[in-house]
One Martini backbone bead per residue (centre of mass of N, CA, C, O) as a GRO file, in nm:
protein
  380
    1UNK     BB    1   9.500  11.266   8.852
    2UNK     BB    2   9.453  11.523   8.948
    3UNK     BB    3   9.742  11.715   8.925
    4UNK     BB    4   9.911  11.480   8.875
    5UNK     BB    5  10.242  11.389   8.698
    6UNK     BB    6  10.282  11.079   8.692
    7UNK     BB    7  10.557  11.088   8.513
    8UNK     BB    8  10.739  11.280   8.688
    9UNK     BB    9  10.721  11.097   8.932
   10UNK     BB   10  10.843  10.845   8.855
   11UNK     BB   11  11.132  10.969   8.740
   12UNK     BB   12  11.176  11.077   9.022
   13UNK     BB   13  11.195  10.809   9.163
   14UNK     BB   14  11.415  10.639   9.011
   15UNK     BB   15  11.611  10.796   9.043
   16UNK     BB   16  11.649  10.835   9.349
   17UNK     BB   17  11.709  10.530   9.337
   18UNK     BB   18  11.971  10.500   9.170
   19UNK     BB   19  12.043  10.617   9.459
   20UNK     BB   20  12.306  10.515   9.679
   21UNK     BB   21  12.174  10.561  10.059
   22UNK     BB   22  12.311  10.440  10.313
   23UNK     BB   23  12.351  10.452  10.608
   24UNK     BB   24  12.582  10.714  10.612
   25UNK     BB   25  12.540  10.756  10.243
   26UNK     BB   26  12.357  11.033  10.161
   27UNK     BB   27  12.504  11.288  10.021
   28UNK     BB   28  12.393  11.243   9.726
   29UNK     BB   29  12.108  11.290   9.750
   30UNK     BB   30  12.112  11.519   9.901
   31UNK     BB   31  12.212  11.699   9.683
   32UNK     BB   32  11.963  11.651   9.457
   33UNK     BB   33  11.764  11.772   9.686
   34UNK     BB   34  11.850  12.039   9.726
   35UNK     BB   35  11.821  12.083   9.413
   36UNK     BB   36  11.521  12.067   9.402
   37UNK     BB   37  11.479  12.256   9.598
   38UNK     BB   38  11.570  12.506   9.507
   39UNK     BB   39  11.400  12.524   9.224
   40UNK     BB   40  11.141  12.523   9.375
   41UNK     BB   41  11.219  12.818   9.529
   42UNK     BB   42  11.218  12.965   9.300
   43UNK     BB   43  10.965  12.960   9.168
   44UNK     BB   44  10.850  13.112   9.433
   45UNK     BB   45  11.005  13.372   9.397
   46UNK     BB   46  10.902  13.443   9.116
   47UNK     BB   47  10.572  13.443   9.294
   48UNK     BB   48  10.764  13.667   9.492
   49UNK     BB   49  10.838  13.946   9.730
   50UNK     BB   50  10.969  13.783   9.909
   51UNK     BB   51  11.252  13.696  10.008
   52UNK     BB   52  11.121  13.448  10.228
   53UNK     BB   53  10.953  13.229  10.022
   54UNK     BB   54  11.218  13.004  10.073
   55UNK     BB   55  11.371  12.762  10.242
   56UNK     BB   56  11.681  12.612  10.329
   57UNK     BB   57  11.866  12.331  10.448
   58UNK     BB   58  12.157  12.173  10.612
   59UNK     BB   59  12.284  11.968  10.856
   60UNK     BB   60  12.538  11.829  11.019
   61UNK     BB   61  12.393  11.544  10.987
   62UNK     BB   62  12.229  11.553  10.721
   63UNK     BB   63  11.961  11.724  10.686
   64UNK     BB   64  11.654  11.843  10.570
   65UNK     BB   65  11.527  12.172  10.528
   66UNK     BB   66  11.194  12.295  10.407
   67UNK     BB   67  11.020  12.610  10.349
   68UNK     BB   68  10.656  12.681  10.297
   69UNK     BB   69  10.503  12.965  10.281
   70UNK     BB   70  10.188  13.025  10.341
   71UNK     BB   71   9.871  13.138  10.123
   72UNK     BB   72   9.681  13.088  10.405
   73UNK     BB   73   9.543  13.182  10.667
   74UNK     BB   74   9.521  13.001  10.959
   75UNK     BB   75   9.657  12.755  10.882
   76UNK     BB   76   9.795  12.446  10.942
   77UNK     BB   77  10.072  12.352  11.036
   78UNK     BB   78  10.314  12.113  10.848
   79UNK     BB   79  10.480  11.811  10.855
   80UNK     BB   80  10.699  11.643  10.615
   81UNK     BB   81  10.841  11.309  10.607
   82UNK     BB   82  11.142  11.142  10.530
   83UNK     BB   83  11.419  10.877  10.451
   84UNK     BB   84  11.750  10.869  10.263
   85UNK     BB   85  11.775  10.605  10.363
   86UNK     BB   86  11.898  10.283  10.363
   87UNK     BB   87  11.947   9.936  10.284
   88UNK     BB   88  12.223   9.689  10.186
   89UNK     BB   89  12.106   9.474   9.978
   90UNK     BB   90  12.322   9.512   9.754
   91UNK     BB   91  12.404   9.724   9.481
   92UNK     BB   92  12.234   9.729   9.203
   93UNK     BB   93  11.990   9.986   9.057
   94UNK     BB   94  11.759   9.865   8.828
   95UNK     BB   95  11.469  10.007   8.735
   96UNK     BB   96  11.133   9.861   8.676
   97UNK     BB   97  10.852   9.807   8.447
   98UNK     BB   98  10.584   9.596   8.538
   99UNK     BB   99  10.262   9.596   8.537
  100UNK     BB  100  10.328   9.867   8.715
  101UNK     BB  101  10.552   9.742   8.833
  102UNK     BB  102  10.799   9.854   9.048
  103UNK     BB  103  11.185   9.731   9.018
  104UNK     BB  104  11.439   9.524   9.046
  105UNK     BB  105  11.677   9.446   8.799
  106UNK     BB  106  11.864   9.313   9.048
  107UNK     BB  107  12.038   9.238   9.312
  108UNK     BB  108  11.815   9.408   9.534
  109UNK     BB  109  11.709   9.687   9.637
  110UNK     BB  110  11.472   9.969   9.536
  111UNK     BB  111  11.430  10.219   9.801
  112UNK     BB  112  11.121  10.287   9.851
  113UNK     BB  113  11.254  10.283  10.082
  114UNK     BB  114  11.138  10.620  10.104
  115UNK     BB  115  11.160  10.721   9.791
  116UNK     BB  116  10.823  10.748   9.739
  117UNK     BB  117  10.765  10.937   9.978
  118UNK     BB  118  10.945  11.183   9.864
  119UNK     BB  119  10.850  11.184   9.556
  120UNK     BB  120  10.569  11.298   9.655
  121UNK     BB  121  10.654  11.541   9.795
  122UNK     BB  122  10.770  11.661   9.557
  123UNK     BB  123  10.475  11.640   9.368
  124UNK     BB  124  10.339  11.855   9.585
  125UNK     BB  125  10.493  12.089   9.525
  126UNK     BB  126  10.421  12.121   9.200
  127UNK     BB  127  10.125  12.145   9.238
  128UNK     BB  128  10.125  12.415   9.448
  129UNK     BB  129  10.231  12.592   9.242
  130UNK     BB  130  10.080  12.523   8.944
  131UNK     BB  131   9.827  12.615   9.115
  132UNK     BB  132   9.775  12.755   9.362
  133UNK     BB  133   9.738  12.621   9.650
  134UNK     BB  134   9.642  12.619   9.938
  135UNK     BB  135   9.786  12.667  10.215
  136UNK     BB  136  10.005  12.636  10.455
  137UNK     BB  137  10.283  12.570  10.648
  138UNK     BB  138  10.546  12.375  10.467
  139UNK     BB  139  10.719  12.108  10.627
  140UNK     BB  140  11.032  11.966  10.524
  141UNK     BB  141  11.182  11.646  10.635
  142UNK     BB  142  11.513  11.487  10.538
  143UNK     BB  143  11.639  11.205  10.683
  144UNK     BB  144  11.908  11.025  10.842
  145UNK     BB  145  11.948  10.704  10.919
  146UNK     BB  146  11.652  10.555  11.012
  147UNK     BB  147  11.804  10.247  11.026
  148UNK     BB  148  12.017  10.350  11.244
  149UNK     BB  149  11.784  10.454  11.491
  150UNK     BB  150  11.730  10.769  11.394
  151UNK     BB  151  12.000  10.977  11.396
  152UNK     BB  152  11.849  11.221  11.304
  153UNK     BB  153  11.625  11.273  11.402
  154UNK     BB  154  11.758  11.287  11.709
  155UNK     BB  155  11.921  11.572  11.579
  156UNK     BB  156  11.733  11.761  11.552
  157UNK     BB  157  11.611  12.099  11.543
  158UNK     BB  158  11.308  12.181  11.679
  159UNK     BB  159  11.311  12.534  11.697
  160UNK     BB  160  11.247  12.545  11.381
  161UNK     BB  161  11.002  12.513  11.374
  162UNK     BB  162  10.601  12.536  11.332
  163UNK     BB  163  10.511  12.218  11.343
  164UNK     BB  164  10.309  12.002  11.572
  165UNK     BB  165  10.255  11.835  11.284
  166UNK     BB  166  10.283  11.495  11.149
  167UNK     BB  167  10.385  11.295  10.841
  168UNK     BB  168  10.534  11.007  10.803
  169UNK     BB  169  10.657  10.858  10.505
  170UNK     BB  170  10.591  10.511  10.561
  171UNK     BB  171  10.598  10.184  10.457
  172UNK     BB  172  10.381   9.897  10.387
  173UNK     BB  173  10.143  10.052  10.382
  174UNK     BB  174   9.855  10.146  10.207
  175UNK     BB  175   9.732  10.366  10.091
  176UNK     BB  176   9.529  10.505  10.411
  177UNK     BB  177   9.725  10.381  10.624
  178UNK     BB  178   9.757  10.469  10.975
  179UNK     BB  179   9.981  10.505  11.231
  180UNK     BB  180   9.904  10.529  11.600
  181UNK     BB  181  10.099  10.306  11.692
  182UNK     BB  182  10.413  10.212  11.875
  183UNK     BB  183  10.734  10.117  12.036
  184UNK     BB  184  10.918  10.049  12.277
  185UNK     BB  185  11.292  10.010  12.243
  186UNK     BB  186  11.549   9.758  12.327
  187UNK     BB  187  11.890   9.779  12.359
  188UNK     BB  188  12.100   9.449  12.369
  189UNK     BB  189  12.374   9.408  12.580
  190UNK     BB  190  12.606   9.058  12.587
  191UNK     BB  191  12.842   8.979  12.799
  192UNK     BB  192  13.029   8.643  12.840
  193UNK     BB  193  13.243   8.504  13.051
  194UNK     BB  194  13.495   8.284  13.136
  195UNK     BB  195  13.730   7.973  13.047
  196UNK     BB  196  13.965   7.872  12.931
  197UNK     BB  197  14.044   7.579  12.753
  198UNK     BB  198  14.123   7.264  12.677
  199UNK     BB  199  13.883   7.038  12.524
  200UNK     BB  200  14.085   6.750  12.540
  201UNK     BB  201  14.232   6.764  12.798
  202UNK     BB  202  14.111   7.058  12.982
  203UNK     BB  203  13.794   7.122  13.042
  204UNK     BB  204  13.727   7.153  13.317
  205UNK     BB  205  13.913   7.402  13.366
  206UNK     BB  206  13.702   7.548  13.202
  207UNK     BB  207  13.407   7.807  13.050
  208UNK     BB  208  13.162   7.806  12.897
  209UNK     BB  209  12.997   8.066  12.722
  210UNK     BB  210  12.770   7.865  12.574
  211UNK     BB  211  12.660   7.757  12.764
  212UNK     BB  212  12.558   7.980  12.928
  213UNK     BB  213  12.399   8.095  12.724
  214UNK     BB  214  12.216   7.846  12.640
  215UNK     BB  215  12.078   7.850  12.924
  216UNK     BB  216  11.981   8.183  12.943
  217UNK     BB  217  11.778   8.122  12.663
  218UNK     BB  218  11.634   7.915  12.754
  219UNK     BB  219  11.478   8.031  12.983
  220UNK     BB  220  11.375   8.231  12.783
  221UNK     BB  221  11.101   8.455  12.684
  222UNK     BB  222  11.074   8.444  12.324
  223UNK     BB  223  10.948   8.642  12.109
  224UNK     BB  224  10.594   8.628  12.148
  225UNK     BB  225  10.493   8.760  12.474
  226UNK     BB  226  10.248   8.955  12.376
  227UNK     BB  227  10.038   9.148  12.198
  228UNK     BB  228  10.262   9.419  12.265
  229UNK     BB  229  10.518   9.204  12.306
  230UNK     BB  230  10.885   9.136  12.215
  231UNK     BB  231  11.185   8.896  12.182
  232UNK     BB  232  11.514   8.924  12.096
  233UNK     BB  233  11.794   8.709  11.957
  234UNK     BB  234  12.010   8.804  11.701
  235UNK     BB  235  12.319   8.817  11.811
  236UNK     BB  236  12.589   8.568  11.791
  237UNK     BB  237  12.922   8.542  11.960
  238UNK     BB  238  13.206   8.333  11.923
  239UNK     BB  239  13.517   8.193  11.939
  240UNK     BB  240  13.822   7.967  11.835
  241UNK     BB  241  13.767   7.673  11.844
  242UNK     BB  242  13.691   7.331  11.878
  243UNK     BB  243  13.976   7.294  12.115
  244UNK     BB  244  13.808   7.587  12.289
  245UNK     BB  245  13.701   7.698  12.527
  246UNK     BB  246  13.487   7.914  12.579
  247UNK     BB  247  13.524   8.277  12.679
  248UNK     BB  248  13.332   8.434  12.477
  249UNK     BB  249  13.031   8.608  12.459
  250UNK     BB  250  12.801   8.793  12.230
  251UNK     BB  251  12.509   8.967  12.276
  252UNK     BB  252  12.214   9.111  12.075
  253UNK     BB  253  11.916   9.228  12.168
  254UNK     BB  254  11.546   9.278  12.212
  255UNK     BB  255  11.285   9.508  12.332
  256UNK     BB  256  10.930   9.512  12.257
  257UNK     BB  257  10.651   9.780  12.348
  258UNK     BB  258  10.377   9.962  12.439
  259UNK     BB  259  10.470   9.915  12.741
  260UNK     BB  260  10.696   9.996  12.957
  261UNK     BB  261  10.639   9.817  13.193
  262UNK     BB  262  10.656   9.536  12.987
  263UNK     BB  263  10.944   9.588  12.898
  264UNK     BB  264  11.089   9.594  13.151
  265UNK     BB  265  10.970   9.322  13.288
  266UNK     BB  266  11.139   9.152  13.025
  267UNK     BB  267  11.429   9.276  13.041
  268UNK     BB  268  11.469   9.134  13.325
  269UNK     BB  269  11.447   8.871  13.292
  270UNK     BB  270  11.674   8.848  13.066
  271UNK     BB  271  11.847   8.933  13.272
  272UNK     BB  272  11.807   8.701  13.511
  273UNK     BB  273  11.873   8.460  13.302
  274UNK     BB  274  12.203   8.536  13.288
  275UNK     BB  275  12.288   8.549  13.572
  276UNK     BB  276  12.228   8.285  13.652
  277UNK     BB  277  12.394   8.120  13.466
  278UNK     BB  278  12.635   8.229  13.555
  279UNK     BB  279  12.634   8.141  13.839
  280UNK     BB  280  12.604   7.832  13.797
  281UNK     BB  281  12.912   7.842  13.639
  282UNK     BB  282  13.100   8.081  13.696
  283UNK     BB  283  13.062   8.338  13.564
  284UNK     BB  284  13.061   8.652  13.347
  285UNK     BB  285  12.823   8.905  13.346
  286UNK     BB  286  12.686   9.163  13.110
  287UNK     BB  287  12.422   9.387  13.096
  288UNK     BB  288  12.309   9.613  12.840
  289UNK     BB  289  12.078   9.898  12.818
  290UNK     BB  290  11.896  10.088  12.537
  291UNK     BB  291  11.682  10.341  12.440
  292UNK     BB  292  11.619  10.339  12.108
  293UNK     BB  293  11.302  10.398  12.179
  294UNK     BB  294  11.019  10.537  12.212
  295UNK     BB  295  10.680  10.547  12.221
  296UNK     BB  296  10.326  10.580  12.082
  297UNK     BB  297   9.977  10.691  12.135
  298UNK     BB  298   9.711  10.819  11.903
  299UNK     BB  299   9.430  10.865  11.865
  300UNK     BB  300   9.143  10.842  11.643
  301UNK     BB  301   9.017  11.120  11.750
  302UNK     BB  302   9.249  11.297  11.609
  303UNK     BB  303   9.290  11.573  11.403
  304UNK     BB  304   9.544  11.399  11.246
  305UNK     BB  305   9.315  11.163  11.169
  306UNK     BB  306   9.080  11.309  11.042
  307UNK     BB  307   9.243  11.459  10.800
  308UNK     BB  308   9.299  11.158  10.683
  309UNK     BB  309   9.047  11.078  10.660
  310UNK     BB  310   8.942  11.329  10.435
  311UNK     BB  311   9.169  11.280  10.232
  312UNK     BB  312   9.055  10.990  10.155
  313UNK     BB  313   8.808  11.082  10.042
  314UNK     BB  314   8.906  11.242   9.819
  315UNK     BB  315   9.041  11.074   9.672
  316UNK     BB  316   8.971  10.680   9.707
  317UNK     BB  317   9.034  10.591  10.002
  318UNK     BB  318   9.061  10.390  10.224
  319UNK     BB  319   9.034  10.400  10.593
  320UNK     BB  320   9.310  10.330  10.805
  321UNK     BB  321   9.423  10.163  11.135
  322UNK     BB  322   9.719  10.130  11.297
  323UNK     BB  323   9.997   9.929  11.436
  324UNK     BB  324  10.313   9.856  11.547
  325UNK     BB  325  10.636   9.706  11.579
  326UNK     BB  326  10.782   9.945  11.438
  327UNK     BB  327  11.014  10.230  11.384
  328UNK     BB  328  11.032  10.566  11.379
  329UNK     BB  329  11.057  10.914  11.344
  330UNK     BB  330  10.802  10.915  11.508
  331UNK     BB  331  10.885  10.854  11.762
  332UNK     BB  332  11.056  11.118  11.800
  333UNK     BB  333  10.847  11.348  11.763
  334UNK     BB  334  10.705  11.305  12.001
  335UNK     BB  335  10.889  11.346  12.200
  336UNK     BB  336  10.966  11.621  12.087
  337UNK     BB  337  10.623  11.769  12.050
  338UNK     BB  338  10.559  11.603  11.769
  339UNK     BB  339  10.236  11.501  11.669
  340UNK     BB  340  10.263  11.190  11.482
  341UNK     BB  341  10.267  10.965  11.225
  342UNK     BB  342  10.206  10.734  10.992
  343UNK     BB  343  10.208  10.698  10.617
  344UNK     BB  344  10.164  10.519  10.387
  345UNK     BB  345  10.335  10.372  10.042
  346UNK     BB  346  10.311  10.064   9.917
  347UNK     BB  347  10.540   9.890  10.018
  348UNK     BB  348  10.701   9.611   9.944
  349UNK     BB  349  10.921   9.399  10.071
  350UNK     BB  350  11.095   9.539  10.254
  351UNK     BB  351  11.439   9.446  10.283
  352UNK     BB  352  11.468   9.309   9.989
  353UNK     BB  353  11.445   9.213   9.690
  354UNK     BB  354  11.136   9.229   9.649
  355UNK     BB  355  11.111   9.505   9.629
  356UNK     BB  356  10.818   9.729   9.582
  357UNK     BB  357  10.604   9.937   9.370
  358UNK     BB  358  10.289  10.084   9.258
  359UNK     BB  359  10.225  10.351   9.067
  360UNK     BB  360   9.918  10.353   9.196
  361UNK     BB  361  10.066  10.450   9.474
  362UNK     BB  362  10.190  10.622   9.428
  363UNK     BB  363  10.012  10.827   9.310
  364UNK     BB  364   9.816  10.857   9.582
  365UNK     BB  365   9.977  10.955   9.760
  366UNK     BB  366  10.021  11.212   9.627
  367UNK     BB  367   9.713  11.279   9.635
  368UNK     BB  368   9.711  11.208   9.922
  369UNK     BB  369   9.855  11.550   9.994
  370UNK     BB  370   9.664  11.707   9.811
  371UNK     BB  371   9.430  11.631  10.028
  372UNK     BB  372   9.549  11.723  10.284
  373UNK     BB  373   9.646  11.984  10.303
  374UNK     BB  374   9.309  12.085  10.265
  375UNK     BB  375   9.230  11.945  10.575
  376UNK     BB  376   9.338  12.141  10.751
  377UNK     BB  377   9.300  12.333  11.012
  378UNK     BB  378   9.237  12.575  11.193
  379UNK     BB  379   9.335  12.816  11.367
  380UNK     BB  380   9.225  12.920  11.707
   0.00000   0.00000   0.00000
């Protein structure tokens, strides 16, 4: 495709990946990035008077952010957003490419989640320079964390910012098709307290909390709750031995919900079937919720989206919107006042041994940055 280095997107995408960077565990990536942000820095202060034409920083969080500014009056500031943390199954990762699609020959994940996304937005940063191609201020941030909850986004200063929209490089979508609705997500701590006791001696005088448990997951409305929420009980665990009423069991669940008043009185029921369960028992229930994440709604016909579409007709790639079940970067800068969508970049199996992506997606996302970077409106 015009202006994109398949080659070097390629080359720069396998190292990225090459580099294990757990959530909590970004440091070595994030020194790579910054050194390659160093670089393109130089170049571009090579072909600049001021010295203020490209800045760079990593905050106490470990984010980095990096300002390209515009060499086009009045063009519309943007930010561009990926995550330098992975998921963690297997060690080592080592990428091959068989039939244009490259994949990890090891048991474990690939990282194109979502270093496919970083590498895409490197080699806009290349193209833009290389060819001195029209731009407004170009604001690149790379977050720490974002599959811990978000904790990089969360802790992010936005009063440094200059663009009020963005676009977060993520997702298992397509390149082509933007995310425009995300949901509000619950996560929920239960502990249940009973009474030990031995179990063939005198279970009567025991209140088994794992009873307790099962009396009030029966209850529970999970999975699919409506087209807009779910419910989900994933992580139980308690006891001490086949011999031992059971005292305490601790579960973990969540609920999300694009509806904040549905997420709430889902909530709700699964707090009251806790309460009555240990009620009819005799236990004590704890039920602790936290807002891990708002959710967020953005129109088809805002122009956010519009530029989006305009720059998929540029590339040769179908335009199309969709919602989310799941959350990202691009959920907190709502909250934030930066106006964000997500736009895929065709990772295949994300969070599995078999994730992968293919070559032709790398290119495509990166050639639709540089035709997006083009869409954006001038300023009123």
């Amino acid at each position: 495709m015009m202006y994109i280095n398949q080659k070097r997107l390629v080359e720069d995408f396998i190292m990225l990946a090459k580099i294990k960077s757990y959530s909590g565990q970004e440091k070595e990536v994030a020194s790579t990035l910054f050194t390659i942000l160093e670089q393109i820095g130089s170049s571009v202060k090579s072909k600049s008077t001021e010295e203020s034409s490209f800045s760079l920083s990593i905050d106490n969080t470990g984010n980095i952010y990096a300002l390209l500014p515009g060499n086009t009056d009045g063009l519309e500031p943007v930010m561009l957003c990926c995550h330098m943390d992975t998921v963690q199954p297997g060690e080592e990762i080592k990428p091959i490419i068989e039939d244009g699609i490259i994949t990890n020959e090891c048991a474990g994940i690939l990282g194109a989640d979502d270093k496919a996304g970083i590498a895409a937005i490197i080699e806009l940063l290349h193209v833009i320079i290389e060819n001195d191609l029209p731009h407004g201020d170009l604001e690149i941030v790379f977050t720490v964390m974002e599959e811990a909850g978000m904790a990089g986004s969360k802790s992010f200063s936005y009063n440094k910012l200059k663009s009020k929209i963005a676009y977060v490089l993520d997702g298992s979508m397509r390149p082509g098709l933007v995310t425009t609705a995300a949901p509000y997500k619950n996560r929920i701590n239960i502990k249940i307290t009973g009474k030990a006791a031995h179990a063939g001696v005198t279970p009567e005088k025991g209140i088994s909390s794992i009873q307790v448990a099962a009396k009030a997951i029966d209850n529970m409305k999970l999975l699919r709750i409506d087209d807009i929420t779910t419910a989900n009980i994933g992580i139980i665990s308690g006891g001490t031995g086949e011999n031992v009423v059971c005292s305490e069991v601790v579960m973990r669940a969540e609920v999300r919900s694009h509806d904040c008043k549905r997420l709430e009185e889902q909530t709700s029921h699964m707090h009251k079937s806790v309460d009555d369960a240990a009620l009819y028992y005799g236990a004590n229930a704890e039920f602790d919720t936290i807002l891990l994440y708002p959710g967020y709604s953005i129109s088809e016909n805002d122009y956010l989206v519009r530029c989006f579409e305009d720059a998929c007709d540029k590339t040769g790639l179908e335009f199309g919107t969709c919602i989310s079940g799941g959350g990202s970067d691009a959920n907190i800068f709502n909250r934030s006042g930066i106006k964000a969508v997500v736009a895929g970049i065709g990772v295949k199996d994300p969070h599995t041994e078999r994730e992968s992506i293919s070559v032709k997606d790398l290119t495509d996302t990166a050639a639709l940055l540089v035709n997006l970077i083009g869409s954006l409106p001038r300023v009123e």
